[in-house]
PDB file of C-alpha atoms in Angstrom:
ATOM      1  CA  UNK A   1     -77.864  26.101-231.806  1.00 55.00           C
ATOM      2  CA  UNK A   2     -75.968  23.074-232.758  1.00 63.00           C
ATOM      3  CA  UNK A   3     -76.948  21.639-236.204  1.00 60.00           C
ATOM      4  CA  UNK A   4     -75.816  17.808-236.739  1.00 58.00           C
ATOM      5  CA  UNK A   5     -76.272  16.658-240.648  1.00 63.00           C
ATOM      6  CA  UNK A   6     -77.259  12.996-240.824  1.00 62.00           C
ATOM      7  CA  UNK A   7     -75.412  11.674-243.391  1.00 68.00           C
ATOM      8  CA  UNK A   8     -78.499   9.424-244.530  1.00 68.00           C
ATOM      9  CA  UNK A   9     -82.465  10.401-245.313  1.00 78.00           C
ATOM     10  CA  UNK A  10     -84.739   8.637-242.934  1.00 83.00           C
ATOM     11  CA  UNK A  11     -85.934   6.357-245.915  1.00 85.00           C
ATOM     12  CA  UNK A  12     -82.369   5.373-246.569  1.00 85.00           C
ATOM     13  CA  UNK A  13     -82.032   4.568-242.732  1.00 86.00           C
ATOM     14  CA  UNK A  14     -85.102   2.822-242.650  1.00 85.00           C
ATOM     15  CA  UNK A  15     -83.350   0.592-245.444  1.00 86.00           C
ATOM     16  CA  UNK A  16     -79.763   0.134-243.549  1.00 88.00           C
ATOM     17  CA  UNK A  17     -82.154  -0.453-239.934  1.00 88.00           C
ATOM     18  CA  UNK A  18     -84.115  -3.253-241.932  1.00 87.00           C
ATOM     19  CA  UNK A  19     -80.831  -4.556-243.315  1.00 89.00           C
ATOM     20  CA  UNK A  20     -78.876  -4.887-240.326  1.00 91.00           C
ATOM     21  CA  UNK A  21     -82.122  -6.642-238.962  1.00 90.00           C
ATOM     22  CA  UNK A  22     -81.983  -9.297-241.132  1.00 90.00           C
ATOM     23  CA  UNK A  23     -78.800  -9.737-242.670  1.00 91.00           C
ATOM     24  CA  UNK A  24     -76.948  -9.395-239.334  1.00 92.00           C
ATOM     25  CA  UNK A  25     -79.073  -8.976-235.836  1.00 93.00           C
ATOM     26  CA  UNK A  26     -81.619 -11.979-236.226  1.00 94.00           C
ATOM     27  CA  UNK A  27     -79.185 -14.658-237.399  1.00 94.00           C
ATOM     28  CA  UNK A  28     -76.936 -14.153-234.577  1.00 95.00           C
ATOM     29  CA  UNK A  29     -80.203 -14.879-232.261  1.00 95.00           C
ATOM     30  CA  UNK A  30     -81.602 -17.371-234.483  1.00 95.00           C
ATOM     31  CA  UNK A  31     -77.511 -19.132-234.591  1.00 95.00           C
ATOM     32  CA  UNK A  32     -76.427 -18.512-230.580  1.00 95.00           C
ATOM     33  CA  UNK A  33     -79.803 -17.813-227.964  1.00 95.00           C
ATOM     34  CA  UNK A  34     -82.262 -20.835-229.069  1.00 95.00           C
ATOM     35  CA  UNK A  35     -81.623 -23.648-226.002  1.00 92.00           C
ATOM     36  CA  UNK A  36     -82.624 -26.507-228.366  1.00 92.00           C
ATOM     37  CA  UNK A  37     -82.161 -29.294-225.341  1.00 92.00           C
ATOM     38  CA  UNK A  38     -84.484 -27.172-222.598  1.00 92.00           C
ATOM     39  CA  UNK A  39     -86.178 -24.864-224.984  1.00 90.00           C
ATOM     40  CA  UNK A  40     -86.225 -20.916-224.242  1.00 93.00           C
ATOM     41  CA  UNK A  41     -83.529 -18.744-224.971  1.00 95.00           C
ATOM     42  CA  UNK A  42     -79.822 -18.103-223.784  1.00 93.00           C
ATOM     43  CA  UNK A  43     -79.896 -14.454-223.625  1.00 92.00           C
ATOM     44  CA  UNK A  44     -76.240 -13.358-221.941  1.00 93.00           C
ATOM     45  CA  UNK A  45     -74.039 -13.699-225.143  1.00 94.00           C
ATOM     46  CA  UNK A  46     -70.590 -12.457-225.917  1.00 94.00           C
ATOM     47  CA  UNK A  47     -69.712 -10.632-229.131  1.00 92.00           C
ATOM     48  CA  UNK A  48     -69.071 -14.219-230.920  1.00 93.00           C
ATOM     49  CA  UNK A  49     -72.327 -16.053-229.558  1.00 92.00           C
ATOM     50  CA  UNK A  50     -70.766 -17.944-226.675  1.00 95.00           C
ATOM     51  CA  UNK A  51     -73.042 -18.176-223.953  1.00 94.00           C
ATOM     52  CA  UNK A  52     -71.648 -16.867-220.954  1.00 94.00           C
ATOM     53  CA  UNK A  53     -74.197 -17.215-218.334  1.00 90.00           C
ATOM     54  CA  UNK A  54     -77.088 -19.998-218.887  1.00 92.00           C
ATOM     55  CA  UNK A  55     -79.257 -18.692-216.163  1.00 91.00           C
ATOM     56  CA  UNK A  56     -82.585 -17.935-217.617  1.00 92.00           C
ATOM     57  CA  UNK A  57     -84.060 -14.757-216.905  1.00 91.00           C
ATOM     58  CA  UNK A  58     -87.955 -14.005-217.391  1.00 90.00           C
ATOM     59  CA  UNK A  59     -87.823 -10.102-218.514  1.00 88.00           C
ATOM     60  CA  UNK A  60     -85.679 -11.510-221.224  1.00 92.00           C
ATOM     61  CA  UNK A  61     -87.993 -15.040-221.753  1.00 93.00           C
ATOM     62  CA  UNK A  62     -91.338 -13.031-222.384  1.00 94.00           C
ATOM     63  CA  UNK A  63     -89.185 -10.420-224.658  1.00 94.00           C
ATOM     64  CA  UNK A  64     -87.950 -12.620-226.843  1.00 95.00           C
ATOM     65  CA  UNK A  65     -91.642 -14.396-226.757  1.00 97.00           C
ATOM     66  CA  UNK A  66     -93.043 -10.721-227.982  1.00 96.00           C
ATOM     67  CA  UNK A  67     -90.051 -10.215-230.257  1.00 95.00           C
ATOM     68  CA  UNK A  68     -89.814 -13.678-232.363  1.00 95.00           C
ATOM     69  CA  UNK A  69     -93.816 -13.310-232.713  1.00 96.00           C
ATOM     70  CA  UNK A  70     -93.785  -9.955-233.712  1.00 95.00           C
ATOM     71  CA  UNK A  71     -91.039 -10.686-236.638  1.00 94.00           C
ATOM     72  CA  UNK A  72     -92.996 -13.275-237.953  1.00 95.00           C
ATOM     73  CA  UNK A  73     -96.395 -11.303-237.980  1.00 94.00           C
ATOM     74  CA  UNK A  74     -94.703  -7.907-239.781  1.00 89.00           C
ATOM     75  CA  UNK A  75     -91.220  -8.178-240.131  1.00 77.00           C
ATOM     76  CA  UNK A  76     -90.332 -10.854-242.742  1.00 83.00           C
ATOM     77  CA  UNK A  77     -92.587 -11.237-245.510  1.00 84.00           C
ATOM     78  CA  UNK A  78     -90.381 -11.278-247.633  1.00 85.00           C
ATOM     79  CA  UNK A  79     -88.405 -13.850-246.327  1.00 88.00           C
ATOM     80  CA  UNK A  80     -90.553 -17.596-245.762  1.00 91.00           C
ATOM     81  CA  UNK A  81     -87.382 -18.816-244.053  1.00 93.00           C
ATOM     82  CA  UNK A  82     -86.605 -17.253-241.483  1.00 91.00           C
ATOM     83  CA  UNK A  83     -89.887 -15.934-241.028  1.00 93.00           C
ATOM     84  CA  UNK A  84     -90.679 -19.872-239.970  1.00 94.00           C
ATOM     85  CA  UNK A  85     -87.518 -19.664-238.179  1.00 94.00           C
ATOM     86  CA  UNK A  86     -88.975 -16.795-236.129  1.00 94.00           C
ATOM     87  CA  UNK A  87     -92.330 -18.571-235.470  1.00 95.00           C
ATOM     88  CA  UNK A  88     -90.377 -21.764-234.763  1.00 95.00           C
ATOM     89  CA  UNK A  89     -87.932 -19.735-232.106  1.00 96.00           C
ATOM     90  CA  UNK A  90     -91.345 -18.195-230.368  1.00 96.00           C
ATOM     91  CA  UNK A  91     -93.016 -21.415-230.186  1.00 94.00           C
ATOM     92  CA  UNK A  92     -89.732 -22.548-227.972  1.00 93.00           C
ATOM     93  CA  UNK A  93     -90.104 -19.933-225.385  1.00 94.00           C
ATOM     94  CA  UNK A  94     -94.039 -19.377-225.441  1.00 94.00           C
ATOM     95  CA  UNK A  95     -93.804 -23.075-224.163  1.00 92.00           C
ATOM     96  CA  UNK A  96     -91.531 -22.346-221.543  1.00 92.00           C
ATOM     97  CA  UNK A  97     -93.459 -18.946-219.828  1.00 93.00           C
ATOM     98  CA  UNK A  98     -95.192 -20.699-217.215  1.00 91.00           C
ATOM     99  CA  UNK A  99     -91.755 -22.256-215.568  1.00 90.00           C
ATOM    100  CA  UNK A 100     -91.592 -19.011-213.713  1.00 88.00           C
ATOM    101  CA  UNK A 101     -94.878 -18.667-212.392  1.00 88.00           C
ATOM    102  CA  UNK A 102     -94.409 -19.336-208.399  1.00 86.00           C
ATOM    103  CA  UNK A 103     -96.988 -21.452-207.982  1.00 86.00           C
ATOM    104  CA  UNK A 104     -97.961 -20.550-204.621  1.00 84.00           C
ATOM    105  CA  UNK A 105     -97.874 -16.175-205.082  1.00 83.00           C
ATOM    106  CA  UNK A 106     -98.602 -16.164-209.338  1.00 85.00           C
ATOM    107  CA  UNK A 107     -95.648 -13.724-209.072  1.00 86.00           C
ATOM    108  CA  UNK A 108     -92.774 -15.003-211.804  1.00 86.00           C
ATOM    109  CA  UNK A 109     -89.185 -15.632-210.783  1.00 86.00           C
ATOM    110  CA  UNK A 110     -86.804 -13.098-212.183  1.00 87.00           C
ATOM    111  CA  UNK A 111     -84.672 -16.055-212.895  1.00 87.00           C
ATOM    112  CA  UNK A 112     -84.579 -20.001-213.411  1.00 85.00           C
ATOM    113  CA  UNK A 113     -81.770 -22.401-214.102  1.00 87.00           C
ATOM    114  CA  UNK A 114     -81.188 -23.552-217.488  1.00 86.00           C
ATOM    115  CA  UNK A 115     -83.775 -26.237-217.393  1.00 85.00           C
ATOM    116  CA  UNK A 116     -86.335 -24.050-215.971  1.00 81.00           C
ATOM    117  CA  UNK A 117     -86.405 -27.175-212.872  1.00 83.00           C
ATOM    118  CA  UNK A 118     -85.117 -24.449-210.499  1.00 79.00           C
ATOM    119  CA  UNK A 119     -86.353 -20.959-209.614  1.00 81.00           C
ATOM    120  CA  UNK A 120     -83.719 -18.482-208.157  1.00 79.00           C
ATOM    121  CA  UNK A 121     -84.708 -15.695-207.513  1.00 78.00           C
ATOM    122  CA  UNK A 122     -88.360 -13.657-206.492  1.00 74.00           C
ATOM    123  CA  UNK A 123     -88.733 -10.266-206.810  1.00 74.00           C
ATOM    124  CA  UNK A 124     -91.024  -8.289-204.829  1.00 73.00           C
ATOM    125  CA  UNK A 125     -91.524  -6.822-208.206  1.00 76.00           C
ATOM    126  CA  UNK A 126     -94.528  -7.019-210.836  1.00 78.00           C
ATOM    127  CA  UNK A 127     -92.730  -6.290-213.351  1.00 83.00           C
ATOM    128  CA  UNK A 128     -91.719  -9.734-214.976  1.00 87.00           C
ATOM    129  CA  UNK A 129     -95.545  -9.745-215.862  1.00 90.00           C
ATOM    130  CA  UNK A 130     -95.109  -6.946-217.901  1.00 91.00           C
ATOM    131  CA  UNK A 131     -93.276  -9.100-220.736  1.00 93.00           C
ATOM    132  CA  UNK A 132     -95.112 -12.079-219.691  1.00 95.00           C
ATOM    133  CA  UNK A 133     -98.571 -10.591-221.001  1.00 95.00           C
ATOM    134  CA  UNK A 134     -96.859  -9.043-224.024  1.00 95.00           C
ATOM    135  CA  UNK A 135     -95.008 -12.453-225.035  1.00 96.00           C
ATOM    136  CA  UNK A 136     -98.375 -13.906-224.473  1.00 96.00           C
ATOM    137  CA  UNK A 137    -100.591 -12.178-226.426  1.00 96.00           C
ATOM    138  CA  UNK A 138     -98.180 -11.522-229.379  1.00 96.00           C
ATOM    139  CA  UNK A 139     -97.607 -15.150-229.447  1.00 96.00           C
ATOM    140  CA  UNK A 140    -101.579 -15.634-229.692  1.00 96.00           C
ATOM    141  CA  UNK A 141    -101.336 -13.138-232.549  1.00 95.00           C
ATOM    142  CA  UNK A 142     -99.248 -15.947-234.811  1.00 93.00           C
ATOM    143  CA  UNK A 143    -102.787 -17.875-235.201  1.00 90.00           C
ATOM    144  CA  UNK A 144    -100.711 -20.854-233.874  1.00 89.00           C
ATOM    145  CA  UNK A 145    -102.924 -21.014-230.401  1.00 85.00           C
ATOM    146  CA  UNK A 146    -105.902 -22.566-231.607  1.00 85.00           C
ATOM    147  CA  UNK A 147    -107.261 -23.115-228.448  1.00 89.00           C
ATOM    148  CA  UNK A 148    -106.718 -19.262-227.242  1.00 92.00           C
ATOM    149  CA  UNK A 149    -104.700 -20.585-224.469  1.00 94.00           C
ATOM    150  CA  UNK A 150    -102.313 -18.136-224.476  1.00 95.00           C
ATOM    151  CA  UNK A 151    -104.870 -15.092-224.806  1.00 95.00           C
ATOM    152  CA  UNK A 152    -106.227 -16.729-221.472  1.00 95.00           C
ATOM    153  CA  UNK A 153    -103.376 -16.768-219.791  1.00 95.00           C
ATOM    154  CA  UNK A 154    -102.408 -12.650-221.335  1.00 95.00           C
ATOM    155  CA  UNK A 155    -105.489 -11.777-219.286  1.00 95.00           C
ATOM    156  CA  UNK A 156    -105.335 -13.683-216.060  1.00 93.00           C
ATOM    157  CA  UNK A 157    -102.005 -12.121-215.926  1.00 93.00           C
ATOM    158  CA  UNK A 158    -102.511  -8.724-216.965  1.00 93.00           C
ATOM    159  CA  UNK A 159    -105.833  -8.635-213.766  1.00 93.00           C
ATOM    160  CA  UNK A 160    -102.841  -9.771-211.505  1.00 91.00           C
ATOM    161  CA  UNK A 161    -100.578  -7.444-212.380  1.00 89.00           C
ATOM    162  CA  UNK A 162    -103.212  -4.508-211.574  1.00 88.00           C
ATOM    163  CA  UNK A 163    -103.640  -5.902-208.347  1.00 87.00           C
ATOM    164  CA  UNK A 164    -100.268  -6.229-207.813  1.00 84.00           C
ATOM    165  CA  UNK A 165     -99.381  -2.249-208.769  1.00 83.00           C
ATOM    166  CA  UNK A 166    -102.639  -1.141-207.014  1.00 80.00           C
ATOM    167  CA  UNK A 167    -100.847  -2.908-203.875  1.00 79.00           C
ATOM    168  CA  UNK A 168     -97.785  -3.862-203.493  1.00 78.00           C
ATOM    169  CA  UNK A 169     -97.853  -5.634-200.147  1.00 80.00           C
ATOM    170  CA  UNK A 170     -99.113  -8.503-202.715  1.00 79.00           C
ATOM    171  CA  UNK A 171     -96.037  -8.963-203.624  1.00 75.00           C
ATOM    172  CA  UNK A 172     -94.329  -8.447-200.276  1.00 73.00           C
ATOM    173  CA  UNK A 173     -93.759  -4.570-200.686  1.00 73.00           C
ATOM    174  CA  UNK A 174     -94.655  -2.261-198.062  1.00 69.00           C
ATOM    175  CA  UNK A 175     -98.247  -0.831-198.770  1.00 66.00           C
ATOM    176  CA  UNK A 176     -98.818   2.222-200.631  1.00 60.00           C
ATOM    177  CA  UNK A 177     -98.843   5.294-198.686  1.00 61.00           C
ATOM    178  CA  UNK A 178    -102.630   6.958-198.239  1.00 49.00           C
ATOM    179  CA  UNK A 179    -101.041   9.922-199.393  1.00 43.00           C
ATOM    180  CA  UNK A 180     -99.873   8.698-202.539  1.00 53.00           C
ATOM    181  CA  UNK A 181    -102.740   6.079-203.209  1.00 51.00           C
ATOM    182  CA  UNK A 182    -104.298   6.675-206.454  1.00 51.00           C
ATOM    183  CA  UNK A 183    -101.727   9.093-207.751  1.00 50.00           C
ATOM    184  CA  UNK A 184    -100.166   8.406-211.292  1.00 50.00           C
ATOM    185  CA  UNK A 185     -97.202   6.803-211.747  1.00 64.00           C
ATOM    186  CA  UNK A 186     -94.803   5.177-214.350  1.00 68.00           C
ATOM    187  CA  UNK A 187     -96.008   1.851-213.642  1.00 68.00           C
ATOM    188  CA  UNK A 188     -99.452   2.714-213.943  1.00 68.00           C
ATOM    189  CA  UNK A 189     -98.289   4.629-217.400  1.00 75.00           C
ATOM    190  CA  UNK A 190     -95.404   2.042-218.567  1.00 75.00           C
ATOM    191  CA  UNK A 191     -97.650  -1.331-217.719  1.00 84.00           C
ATOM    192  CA  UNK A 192    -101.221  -0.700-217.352  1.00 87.00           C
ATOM    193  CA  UNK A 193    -102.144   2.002-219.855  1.00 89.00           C
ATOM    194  CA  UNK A 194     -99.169   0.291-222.446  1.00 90.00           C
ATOM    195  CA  UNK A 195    -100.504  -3.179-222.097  1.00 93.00           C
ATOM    196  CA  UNK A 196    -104.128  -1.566-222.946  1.00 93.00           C
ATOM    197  CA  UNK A 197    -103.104  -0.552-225.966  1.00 93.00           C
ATOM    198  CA  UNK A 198    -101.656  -4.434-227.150  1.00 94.00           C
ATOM    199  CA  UNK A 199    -104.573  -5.622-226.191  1.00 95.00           C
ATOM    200  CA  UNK A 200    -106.891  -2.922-228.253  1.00 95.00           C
ATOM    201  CA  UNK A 201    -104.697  -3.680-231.110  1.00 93.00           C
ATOM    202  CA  UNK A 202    -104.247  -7.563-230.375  1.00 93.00           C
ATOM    203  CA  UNK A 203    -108.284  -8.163-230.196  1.00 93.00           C
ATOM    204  CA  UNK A 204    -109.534  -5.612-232.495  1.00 92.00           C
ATOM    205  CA  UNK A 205    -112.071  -7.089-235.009  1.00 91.00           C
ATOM    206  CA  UNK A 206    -111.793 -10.544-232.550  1.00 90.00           C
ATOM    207  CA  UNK A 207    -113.386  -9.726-229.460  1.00 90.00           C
ATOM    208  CA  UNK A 208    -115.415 -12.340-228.919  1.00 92.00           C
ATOM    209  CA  UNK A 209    -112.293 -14.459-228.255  1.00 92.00           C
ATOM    210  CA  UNK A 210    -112.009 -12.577-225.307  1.00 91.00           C
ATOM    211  CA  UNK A 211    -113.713 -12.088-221.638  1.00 88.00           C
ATOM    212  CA  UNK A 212    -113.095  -8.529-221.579  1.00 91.00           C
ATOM    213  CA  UNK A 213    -114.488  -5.784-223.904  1.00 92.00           C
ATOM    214  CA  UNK A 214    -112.448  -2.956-225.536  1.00 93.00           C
ATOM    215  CA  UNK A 215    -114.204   0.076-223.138  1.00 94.00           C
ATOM    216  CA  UNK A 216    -112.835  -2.237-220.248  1.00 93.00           C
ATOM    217  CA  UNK A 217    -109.486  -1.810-221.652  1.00 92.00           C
ATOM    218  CA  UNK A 218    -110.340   2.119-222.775  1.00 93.00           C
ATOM    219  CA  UNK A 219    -110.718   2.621-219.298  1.00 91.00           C
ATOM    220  CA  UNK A 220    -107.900   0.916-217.732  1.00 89.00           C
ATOM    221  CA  UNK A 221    -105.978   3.796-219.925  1.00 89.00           C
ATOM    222  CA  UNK A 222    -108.085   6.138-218.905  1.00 87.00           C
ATOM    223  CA  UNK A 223    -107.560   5.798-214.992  1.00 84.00           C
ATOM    224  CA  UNK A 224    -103.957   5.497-215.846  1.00 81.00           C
ATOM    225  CA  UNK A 225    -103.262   8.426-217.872  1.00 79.00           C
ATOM    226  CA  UNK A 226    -105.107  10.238-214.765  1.00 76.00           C
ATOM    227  CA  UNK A 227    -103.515  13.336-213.709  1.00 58.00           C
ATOM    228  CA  UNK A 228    -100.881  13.216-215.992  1.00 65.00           C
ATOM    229  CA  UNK A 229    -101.623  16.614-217.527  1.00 59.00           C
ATOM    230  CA  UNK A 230    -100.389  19.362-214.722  1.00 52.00           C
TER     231      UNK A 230
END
């Protein structure tokens, strides 16, 4: 066996994690990603800020969406500033999610030009939806969607995305197998069973905001999680 000393407690990591977080890895996204003329985020950045690439990518839209929220909800309490920065930097992007919705399929575009006016590219992929929900919802969390728009639009998303990993000829995939229909998989683990769980947590004590109820989503994790155990 191969014993590695760390050279720091994990309470003393937590502390230089927390640090680095604040003092160094937010204000370099706060300074260099926020697209103040289009709104969104620049996300392909070189070690001094310089955007590289402008294209705007929707993985990395609904991320930052989830991320900016989630900072302002738990990470910065003790910091008014920049925790209005954060809420300010999530409001740019939550604005933005539906630019790359096709409006035809309800797939998103994996990518969009700057201005979001142009959509590039279509996977025959779900998984942009993934951080679409999650950038959704979190962003509902803030209290700033008074109208619950944006839990709305977590949900219709989140029912097309089942369809769309139950079969993927929706999205212009060859159909599942009949010998592998029903059988567990990552996505089923990764996006159905995962995105269960932020909603649990995201409507708990608040469920009449919602259409769904929390056995609905109990059992969405259930059916995923079957067959795991072999």
């Amino acid at each position: 066996k191969i014993w590695v000393r760390m050279p720091l407690d994990l309470s003393e990591m937590k502390a230089r994690w927390a640090a680095d977080l604040k003092d160094s890895v937010l204000p370099f996204w706060l300074a260099n990603s926020l697209d103040d003329l289009h709104g969104g985020y620049f996300t392909c950045l070189d070690h001094d800020g310089r955007v590289y690439d402008d294209t705007k990518y929707s993985w990395l839209q609904g991320r930052a969406v989830y991320m900016w929220s989630r900072m302002y909800l738990e990470g910065l309490d003790d910091d008014p500033t920049m925790r209005e920065a954060a809420l300010k930097a999530a409001e740019s992007g939550a604005q933005r999610l539906d630019n790359s919705i096709d409006p035809v399929t309800g797939l998103l575009f994996f990518s969009t030009t700057r201005d979001f006016f142009n959509r590039l590219h279509l996977q025959r992929k779900p998984y942009a939806a993934v951080f679409y929900v999650q950038g959704c919802l979190e962003f509902w969390r803030t209290g700033k969607d008074t109208d619950d728009s944006y839990l709305r639009r977590a949900e219709s998303m989140f029912e097309k995305l089942e369809k769309w990993i139950a079969d993927p000829s929706l999205c212009g995939r060859p159909p599942v197998p009949a010998a592998v229909a029903g059988s567990t998989n990552l996505a089923d683990i990764m996006c159905s069973a995962s995105l269960s769980l932020d909603f649990l947590k995201a409507l708990k004590g608040r469920w009449e905001k919602s259409s769904k109820s929390a056995e609905h989503y109990l059992e969405i994790i259930r059916r995923a999680m079957k067959g795991c155990e072999r």
